[in-house]
mmCIF file of N, CA and C in Angstrom:
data_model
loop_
_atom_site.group_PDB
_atom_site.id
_atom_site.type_symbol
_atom_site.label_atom_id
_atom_site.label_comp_id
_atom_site.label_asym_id
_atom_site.label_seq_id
_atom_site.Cartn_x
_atom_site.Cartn_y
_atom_site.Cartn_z
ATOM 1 N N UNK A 209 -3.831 -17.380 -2.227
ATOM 2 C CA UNK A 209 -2.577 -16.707 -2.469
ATOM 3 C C UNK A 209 -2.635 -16.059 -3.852
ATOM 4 N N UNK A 210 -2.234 -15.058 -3.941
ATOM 5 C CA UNK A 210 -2.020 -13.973 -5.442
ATOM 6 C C UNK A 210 -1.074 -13.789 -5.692
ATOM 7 N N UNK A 211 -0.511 -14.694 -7.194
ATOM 8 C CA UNK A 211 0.449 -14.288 -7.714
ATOM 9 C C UNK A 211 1.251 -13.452 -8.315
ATOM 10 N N UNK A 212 2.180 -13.026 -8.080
ATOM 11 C CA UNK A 212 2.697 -11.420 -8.812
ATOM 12 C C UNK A 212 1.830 -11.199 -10.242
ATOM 13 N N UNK A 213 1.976 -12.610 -10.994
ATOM 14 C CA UNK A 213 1.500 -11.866 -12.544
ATOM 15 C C UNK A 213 -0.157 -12.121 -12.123
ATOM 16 N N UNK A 214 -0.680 -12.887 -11.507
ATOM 17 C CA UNK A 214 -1.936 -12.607 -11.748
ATOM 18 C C UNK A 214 -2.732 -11.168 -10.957
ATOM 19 N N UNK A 215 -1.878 -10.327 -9.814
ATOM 20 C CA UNK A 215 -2.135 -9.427 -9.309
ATOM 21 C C UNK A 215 -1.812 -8.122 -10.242
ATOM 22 N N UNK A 216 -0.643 -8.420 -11.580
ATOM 23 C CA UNK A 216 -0.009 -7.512 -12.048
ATOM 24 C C UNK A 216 -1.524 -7.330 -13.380
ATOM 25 N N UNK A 217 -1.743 -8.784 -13.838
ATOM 26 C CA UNK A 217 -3.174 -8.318 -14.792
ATOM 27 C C UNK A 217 -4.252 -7.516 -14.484
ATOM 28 N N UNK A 218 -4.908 -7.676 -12.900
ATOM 29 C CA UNK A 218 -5.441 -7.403 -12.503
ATOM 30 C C UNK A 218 -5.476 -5.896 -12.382
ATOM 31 N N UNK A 219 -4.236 -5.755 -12.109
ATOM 32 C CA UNK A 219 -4.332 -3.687 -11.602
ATOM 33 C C UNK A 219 -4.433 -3.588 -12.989
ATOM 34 N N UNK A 220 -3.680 -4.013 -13.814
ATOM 35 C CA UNK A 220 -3.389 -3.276 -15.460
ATOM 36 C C UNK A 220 -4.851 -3.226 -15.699
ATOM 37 N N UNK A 221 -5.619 -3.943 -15.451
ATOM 38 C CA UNK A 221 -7.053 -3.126 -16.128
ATOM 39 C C UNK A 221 -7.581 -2.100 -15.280
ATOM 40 N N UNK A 222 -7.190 -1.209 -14.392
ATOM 41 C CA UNK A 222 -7.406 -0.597 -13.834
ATOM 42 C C UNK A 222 -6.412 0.412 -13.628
ATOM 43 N N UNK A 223 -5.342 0.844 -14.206
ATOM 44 C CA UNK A 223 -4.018 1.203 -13.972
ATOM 45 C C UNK A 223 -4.479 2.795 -15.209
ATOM 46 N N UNK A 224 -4.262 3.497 -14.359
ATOM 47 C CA UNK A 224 -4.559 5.138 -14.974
ATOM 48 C C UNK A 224 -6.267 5.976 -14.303
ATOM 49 N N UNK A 225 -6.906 4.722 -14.377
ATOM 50 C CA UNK A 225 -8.139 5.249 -14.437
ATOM 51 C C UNK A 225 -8.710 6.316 -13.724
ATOM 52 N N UNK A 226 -9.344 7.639 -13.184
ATOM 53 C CA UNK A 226 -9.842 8.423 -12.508
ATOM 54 C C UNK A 226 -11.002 8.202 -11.533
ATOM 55 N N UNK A 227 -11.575 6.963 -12.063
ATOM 56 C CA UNK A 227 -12.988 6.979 -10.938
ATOM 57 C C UNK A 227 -12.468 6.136 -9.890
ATOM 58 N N UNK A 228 -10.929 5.503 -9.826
ATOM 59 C CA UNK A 228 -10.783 4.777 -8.704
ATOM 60 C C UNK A 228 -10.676 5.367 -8.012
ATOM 61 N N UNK A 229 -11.052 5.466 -6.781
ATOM 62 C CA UNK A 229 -11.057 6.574 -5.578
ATOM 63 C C UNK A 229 -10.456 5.331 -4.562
ATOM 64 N N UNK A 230 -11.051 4.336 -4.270
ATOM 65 C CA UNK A 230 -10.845 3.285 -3.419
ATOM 66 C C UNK A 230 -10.073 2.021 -3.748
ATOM 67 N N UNK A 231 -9.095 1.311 -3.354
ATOM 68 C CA UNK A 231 -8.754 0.210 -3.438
ATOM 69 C C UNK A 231 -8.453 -1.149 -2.331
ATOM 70 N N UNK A 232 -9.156 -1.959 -2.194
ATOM 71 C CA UNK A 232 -9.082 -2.741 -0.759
ATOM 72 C C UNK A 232 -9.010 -4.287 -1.671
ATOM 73 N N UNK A 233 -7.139 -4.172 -1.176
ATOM 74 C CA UNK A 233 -6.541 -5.631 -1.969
ATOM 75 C C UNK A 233 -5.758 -6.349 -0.593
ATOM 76 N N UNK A 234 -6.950 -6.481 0.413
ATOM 77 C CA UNK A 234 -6.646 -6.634 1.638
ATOM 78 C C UNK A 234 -6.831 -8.419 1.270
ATOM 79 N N UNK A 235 -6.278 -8.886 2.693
ATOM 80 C CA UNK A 235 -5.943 -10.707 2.293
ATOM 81 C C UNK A 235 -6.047 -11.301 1.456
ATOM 82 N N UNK A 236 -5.083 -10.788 0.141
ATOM 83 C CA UNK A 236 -4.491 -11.428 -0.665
ATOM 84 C C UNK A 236 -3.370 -12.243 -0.898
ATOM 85 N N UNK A 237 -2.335 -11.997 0.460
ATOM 86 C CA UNK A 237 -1.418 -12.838 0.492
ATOM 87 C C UNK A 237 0.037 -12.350 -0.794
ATOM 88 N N UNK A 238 -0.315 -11.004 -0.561
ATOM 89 C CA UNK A 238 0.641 -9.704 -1.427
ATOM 90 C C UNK A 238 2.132 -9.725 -0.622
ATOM 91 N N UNK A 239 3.240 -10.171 -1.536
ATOM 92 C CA UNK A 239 3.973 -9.890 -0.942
ATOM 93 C C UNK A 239 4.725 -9.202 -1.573
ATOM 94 N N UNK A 240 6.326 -9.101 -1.078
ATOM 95 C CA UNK A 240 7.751 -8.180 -1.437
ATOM 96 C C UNK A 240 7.516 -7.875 -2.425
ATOM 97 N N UNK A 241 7.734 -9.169 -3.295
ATOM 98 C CA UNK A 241 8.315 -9.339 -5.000
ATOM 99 C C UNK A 241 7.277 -8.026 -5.579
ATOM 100 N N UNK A 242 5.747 -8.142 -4.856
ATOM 101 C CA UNK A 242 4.651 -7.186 -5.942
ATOM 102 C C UNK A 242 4.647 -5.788 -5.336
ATOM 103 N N UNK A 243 5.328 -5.384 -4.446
ATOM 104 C CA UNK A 243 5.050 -4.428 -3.870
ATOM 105 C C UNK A 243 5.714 -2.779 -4.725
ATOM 106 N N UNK A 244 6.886 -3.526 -5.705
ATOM 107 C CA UNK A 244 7.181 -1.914 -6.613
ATOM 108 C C UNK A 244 6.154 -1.864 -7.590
ATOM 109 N N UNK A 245 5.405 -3.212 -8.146
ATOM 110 C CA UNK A 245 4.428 -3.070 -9.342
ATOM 111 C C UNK A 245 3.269 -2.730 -8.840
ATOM 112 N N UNK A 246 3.019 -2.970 -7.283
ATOM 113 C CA UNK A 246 1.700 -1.947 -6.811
ATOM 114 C C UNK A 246 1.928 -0.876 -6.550
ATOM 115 N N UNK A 247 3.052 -0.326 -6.410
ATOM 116 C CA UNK A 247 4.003 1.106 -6.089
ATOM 117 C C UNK A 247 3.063 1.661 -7.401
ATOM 118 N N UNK A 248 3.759 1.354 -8.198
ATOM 119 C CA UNK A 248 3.688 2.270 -9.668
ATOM 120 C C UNK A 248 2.166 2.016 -10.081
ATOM 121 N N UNK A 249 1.826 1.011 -9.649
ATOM 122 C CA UNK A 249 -0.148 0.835 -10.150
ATOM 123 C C UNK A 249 -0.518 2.083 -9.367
ATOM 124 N N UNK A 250 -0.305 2.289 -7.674
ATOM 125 C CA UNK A 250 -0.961 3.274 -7.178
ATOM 126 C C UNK A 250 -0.671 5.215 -7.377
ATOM 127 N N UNK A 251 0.703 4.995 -7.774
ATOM 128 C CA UNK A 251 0.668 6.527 -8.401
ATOM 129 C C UNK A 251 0.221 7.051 -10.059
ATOM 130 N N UNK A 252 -0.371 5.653 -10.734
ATOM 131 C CA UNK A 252 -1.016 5.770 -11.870
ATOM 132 C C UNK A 252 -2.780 5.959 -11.435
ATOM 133 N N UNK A 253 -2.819 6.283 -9.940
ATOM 134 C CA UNK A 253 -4.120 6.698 -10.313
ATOM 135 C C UNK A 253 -4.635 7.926 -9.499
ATOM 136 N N UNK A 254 -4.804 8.768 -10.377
ATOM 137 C CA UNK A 254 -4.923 10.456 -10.179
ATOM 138 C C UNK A 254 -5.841 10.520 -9.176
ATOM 139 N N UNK A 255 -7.167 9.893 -8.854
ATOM 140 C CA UNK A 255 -7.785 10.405 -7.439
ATOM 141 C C UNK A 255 -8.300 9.209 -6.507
ATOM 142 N N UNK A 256 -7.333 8.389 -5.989
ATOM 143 C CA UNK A 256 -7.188 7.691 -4.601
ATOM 144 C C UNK A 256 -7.167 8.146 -4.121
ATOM 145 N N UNK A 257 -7.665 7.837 -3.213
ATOM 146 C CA UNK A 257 -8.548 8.820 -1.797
ATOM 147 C C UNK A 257 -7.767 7.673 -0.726
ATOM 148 N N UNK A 258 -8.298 5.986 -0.605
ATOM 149 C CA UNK A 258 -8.038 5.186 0.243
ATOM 150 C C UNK A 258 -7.638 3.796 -0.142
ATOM 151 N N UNK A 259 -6.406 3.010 -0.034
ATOM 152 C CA UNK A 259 -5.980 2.379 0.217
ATOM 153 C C UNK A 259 -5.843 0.985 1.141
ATOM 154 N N UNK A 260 -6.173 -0.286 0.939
ATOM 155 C CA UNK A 260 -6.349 -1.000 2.015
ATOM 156 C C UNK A 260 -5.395 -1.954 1.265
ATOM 157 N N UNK A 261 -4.200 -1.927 2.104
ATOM 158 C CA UNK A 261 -3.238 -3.723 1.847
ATOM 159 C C UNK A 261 -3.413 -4.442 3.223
ATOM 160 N N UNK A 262 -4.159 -4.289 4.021
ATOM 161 C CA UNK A 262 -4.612 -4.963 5.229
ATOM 162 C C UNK A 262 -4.156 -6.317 4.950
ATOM 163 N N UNK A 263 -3.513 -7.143 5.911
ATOM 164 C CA UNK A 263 -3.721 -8.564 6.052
ATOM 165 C C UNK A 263 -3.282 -8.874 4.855
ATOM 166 N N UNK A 264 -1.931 -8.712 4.212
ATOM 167 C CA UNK A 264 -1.316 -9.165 3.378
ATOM 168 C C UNK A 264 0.123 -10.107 4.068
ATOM 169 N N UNK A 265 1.404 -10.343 3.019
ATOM 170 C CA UNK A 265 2.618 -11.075 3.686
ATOM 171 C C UNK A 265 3.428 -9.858 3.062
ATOM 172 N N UNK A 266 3.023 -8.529 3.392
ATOM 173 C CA UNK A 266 4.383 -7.630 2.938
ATOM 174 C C UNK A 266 5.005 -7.185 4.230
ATOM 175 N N UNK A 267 6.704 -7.622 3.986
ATOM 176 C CA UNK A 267 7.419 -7.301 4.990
ATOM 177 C C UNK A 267 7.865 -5.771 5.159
ATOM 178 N N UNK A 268 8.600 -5.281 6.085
ATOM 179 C CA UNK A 268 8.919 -4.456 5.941
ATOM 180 C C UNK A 268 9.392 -3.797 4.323
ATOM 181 N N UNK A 269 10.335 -4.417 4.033
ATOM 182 C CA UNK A 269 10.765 -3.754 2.860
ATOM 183 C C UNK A 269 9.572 -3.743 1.702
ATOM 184 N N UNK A 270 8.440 -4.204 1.615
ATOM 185 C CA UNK A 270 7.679 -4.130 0.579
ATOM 186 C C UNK A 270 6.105 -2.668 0.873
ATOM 187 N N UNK A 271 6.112 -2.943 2.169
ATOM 188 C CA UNK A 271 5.486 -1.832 3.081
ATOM 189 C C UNK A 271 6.742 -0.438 2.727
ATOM 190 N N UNK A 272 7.736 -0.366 2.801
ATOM 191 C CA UNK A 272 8.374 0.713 2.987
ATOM 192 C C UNK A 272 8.550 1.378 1.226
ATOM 193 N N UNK A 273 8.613 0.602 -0.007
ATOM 194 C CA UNK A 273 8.079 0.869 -1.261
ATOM 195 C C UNK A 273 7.041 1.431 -1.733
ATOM 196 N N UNK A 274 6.194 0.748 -1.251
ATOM 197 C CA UNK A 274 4.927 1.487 -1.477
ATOM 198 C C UNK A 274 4.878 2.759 -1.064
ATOM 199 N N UNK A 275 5.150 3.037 0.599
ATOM 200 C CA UNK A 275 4.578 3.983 1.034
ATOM 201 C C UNK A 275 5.587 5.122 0.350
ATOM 202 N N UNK A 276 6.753 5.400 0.293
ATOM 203 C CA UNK A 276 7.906 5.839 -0.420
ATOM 204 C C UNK A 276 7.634 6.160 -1.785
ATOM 205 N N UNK A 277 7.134 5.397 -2.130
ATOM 206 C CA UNK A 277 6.781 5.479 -3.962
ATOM 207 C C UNK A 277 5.707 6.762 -3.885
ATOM 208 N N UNK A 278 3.817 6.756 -2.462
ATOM 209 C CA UNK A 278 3.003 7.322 -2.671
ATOM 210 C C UNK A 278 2.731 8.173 -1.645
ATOM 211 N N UNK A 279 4.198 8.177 -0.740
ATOM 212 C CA UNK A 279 3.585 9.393 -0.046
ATOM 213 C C UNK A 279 3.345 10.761 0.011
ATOM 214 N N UNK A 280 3.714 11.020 -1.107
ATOM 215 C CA UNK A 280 3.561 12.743 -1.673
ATOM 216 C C UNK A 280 1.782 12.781 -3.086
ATOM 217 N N UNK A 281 1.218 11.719 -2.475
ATOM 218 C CA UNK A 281 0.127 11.777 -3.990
ATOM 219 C C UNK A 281 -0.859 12.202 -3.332
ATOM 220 N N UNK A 282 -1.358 13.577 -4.422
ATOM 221 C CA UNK A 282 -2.004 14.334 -3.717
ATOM 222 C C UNK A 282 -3.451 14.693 -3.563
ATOM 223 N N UNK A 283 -4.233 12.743 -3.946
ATOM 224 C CA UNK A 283 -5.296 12.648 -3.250
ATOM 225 C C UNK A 283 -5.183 11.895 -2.183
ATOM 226 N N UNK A 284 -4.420 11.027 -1.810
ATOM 227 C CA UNK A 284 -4.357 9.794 -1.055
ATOM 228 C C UNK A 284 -4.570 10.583 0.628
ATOM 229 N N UNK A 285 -5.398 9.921 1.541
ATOM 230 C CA UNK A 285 -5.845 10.355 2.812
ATOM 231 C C UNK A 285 -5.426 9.161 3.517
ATOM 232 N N UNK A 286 -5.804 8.136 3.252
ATOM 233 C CA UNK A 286 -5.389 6.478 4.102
ATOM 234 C C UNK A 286 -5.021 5.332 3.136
ATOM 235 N N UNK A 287 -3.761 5.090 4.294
ATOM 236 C CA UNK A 287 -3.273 3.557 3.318
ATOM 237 C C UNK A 287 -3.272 2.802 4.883
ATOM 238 N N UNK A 288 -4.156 1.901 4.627
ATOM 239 C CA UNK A 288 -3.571 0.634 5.901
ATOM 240 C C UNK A 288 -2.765 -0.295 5.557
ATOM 241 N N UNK A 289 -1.845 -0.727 6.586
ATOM 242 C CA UNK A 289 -0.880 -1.813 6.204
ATOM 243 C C UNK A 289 -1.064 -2.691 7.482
ATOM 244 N N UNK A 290 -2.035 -2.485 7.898
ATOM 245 C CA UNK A 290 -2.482 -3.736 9.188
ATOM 246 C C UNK A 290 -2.212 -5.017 9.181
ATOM 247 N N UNK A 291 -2.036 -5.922 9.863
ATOM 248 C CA UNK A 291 -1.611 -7.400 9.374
ATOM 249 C C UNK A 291 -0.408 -7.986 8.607
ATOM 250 N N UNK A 292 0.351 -6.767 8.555
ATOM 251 C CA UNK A 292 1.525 -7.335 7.604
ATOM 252 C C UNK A 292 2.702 -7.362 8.123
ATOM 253 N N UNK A 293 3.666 -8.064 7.615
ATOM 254 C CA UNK A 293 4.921 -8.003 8.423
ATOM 255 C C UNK A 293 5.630 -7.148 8.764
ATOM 256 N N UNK A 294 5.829 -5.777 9.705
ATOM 257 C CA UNK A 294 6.458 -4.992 10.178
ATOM 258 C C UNK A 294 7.244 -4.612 11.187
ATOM 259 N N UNK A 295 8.352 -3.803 10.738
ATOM 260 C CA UNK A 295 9.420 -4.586 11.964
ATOM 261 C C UNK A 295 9.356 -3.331 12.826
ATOM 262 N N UNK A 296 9.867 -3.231 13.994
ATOM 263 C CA UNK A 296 9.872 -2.087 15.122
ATOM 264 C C UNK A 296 10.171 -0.687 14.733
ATOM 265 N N UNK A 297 11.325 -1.019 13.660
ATOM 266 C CA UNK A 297 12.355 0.444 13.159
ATOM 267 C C UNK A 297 11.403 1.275 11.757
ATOM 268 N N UNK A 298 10.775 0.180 11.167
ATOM 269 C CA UNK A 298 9.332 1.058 10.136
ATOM 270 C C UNK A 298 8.234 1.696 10.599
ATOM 271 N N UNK A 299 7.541 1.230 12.050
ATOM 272 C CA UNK A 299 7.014 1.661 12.686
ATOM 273 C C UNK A 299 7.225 2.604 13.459
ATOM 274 N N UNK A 300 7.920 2.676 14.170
ATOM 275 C CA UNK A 300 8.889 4.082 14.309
ATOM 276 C C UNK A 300 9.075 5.150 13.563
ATOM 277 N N UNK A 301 9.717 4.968 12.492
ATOM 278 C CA UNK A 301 9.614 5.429 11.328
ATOM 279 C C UNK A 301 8.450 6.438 11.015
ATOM 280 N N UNK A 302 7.596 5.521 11.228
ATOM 281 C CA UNK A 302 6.370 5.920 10.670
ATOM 282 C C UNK A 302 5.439 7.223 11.449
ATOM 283 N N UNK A 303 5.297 6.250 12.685
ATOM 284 C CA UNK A 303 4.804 7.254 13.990
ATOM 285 C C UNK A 303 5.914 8.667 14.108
ATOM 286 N N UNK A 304 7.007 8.951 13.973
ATOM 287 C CA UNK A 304 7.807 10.108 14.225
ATOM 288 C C UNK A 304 7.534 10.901 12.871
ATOM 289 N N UNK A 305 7.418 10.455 11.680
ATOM 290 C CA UNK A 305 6.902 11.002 10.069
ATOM 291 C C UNK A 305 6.504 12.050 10.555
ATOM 292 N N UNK A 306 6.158 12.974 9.651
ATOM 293 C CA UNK A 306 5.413 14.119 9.074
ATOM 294 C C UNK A 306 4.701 14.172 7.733
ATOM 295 N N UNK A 307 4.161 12.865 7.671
ATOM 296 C CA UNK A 307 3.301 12.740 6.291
ATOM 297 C C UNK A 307 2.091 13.813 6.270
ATOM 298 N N UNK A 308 2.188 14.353 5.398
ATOM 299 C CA UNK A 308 0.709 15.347 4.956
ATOM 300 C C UNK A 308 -0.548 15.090 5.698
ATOM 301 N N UNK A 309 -0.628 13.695 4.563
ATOM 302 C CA UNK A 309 -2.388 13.258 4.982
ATOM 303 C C UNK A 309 -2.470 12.365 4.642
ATOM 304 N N UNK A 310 -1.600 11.755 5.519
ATOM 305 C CA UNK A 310 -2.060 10.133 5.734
ATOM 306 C C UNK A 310 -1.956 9.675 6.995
ATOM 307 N N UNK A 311 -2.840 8.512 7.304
ATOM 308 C CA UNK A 311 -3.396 8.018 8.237
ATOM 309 C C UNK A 311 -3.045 6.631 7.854
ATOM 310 N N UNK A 312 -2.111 6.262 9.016
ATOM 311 C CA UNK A 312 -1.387 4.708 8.860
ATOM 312 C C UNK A 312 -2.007 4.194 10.297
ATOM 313 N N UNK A 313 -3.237 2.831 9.581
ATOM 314 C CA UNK A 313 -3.367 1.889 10.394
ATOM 315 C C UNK A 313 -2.207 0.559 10.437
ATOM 316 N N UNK A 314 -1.150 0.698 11.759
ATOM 317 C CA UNK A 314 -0.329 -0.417 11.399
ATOM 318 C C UNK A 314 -0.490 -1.470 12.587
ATOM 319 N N UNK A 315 -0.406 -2.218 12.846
ATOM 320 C CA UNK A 315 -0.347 -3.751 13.382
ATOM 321 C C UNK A 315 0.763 -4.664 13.526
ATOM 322 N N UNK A 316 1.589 -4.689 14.515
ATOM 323 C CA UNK A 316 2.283 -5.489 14.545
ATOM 324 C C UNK A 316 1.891 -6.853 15.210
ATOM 325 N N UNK A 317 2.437 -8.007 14.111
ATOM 326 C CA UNK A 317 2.083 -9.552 14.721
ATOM 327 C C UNK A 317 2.528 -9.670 15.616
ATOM 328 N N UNK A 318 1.964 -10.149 16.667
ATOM 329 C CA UNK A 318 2.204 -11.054 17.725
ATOM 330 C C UNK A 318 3.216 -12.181 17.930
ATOM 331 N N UNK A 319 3.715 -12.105 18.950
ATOM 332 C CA UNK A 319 5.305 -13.268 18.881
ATOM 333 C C UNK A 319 5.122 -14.159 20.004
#
């Protein structure tokens, strides 16, 4: 499990930089509470290309921050949010969108 502040040190050394192109902070066990401080980590970095929160505990509302915060950034091509808690009406949401250029792998859990 990753705690807000120890996930929040973590980006900060990485928070601005240009050669990040990629980020895969997949089963970390990321939830709500971190999801505006990964908001703002991911539009601090000028050429992300791809995105992986795969197999995290972000619910809808922490999935819907992020993507809200980075869906106008204008390297980003894929963010997956596979494995995470998403409810019918975000997914929806999502599939009817007109996002630029992005490519949403989403997953809903099993009941």
């Amino acid at each position: 499990m990753t705690e807000p502040a120890t996930l929040d040190k973590a980006l900060q050394c990485l928070r601005g930089r240009p050669e990040v192109t990629h980020l895969d902070v997949s089963g970390n066990f990321i939830r709500n509470p971190s999801a505006a401080g990964l908001a703002q980590f991911l539009q601090s970095l000028p050429n992300i290309s791809d995105v992986d929160l795969s197999d995290n505990a972000l619910g809808q509302d922490g999935v819907e921050t992020v993507i809200f915060a980075i869906m106008r950034h204008p390297t980003l091509k894929s963010l997956s949010v596979a494995k995470n808690f998403l409810g019918a009406k975000l997914v929806d949401a999502l599939v009817c969108s007109n996002f630029r250029v992005f490519f949403f792998l989403l997953c809903l859990p099993t009941q």
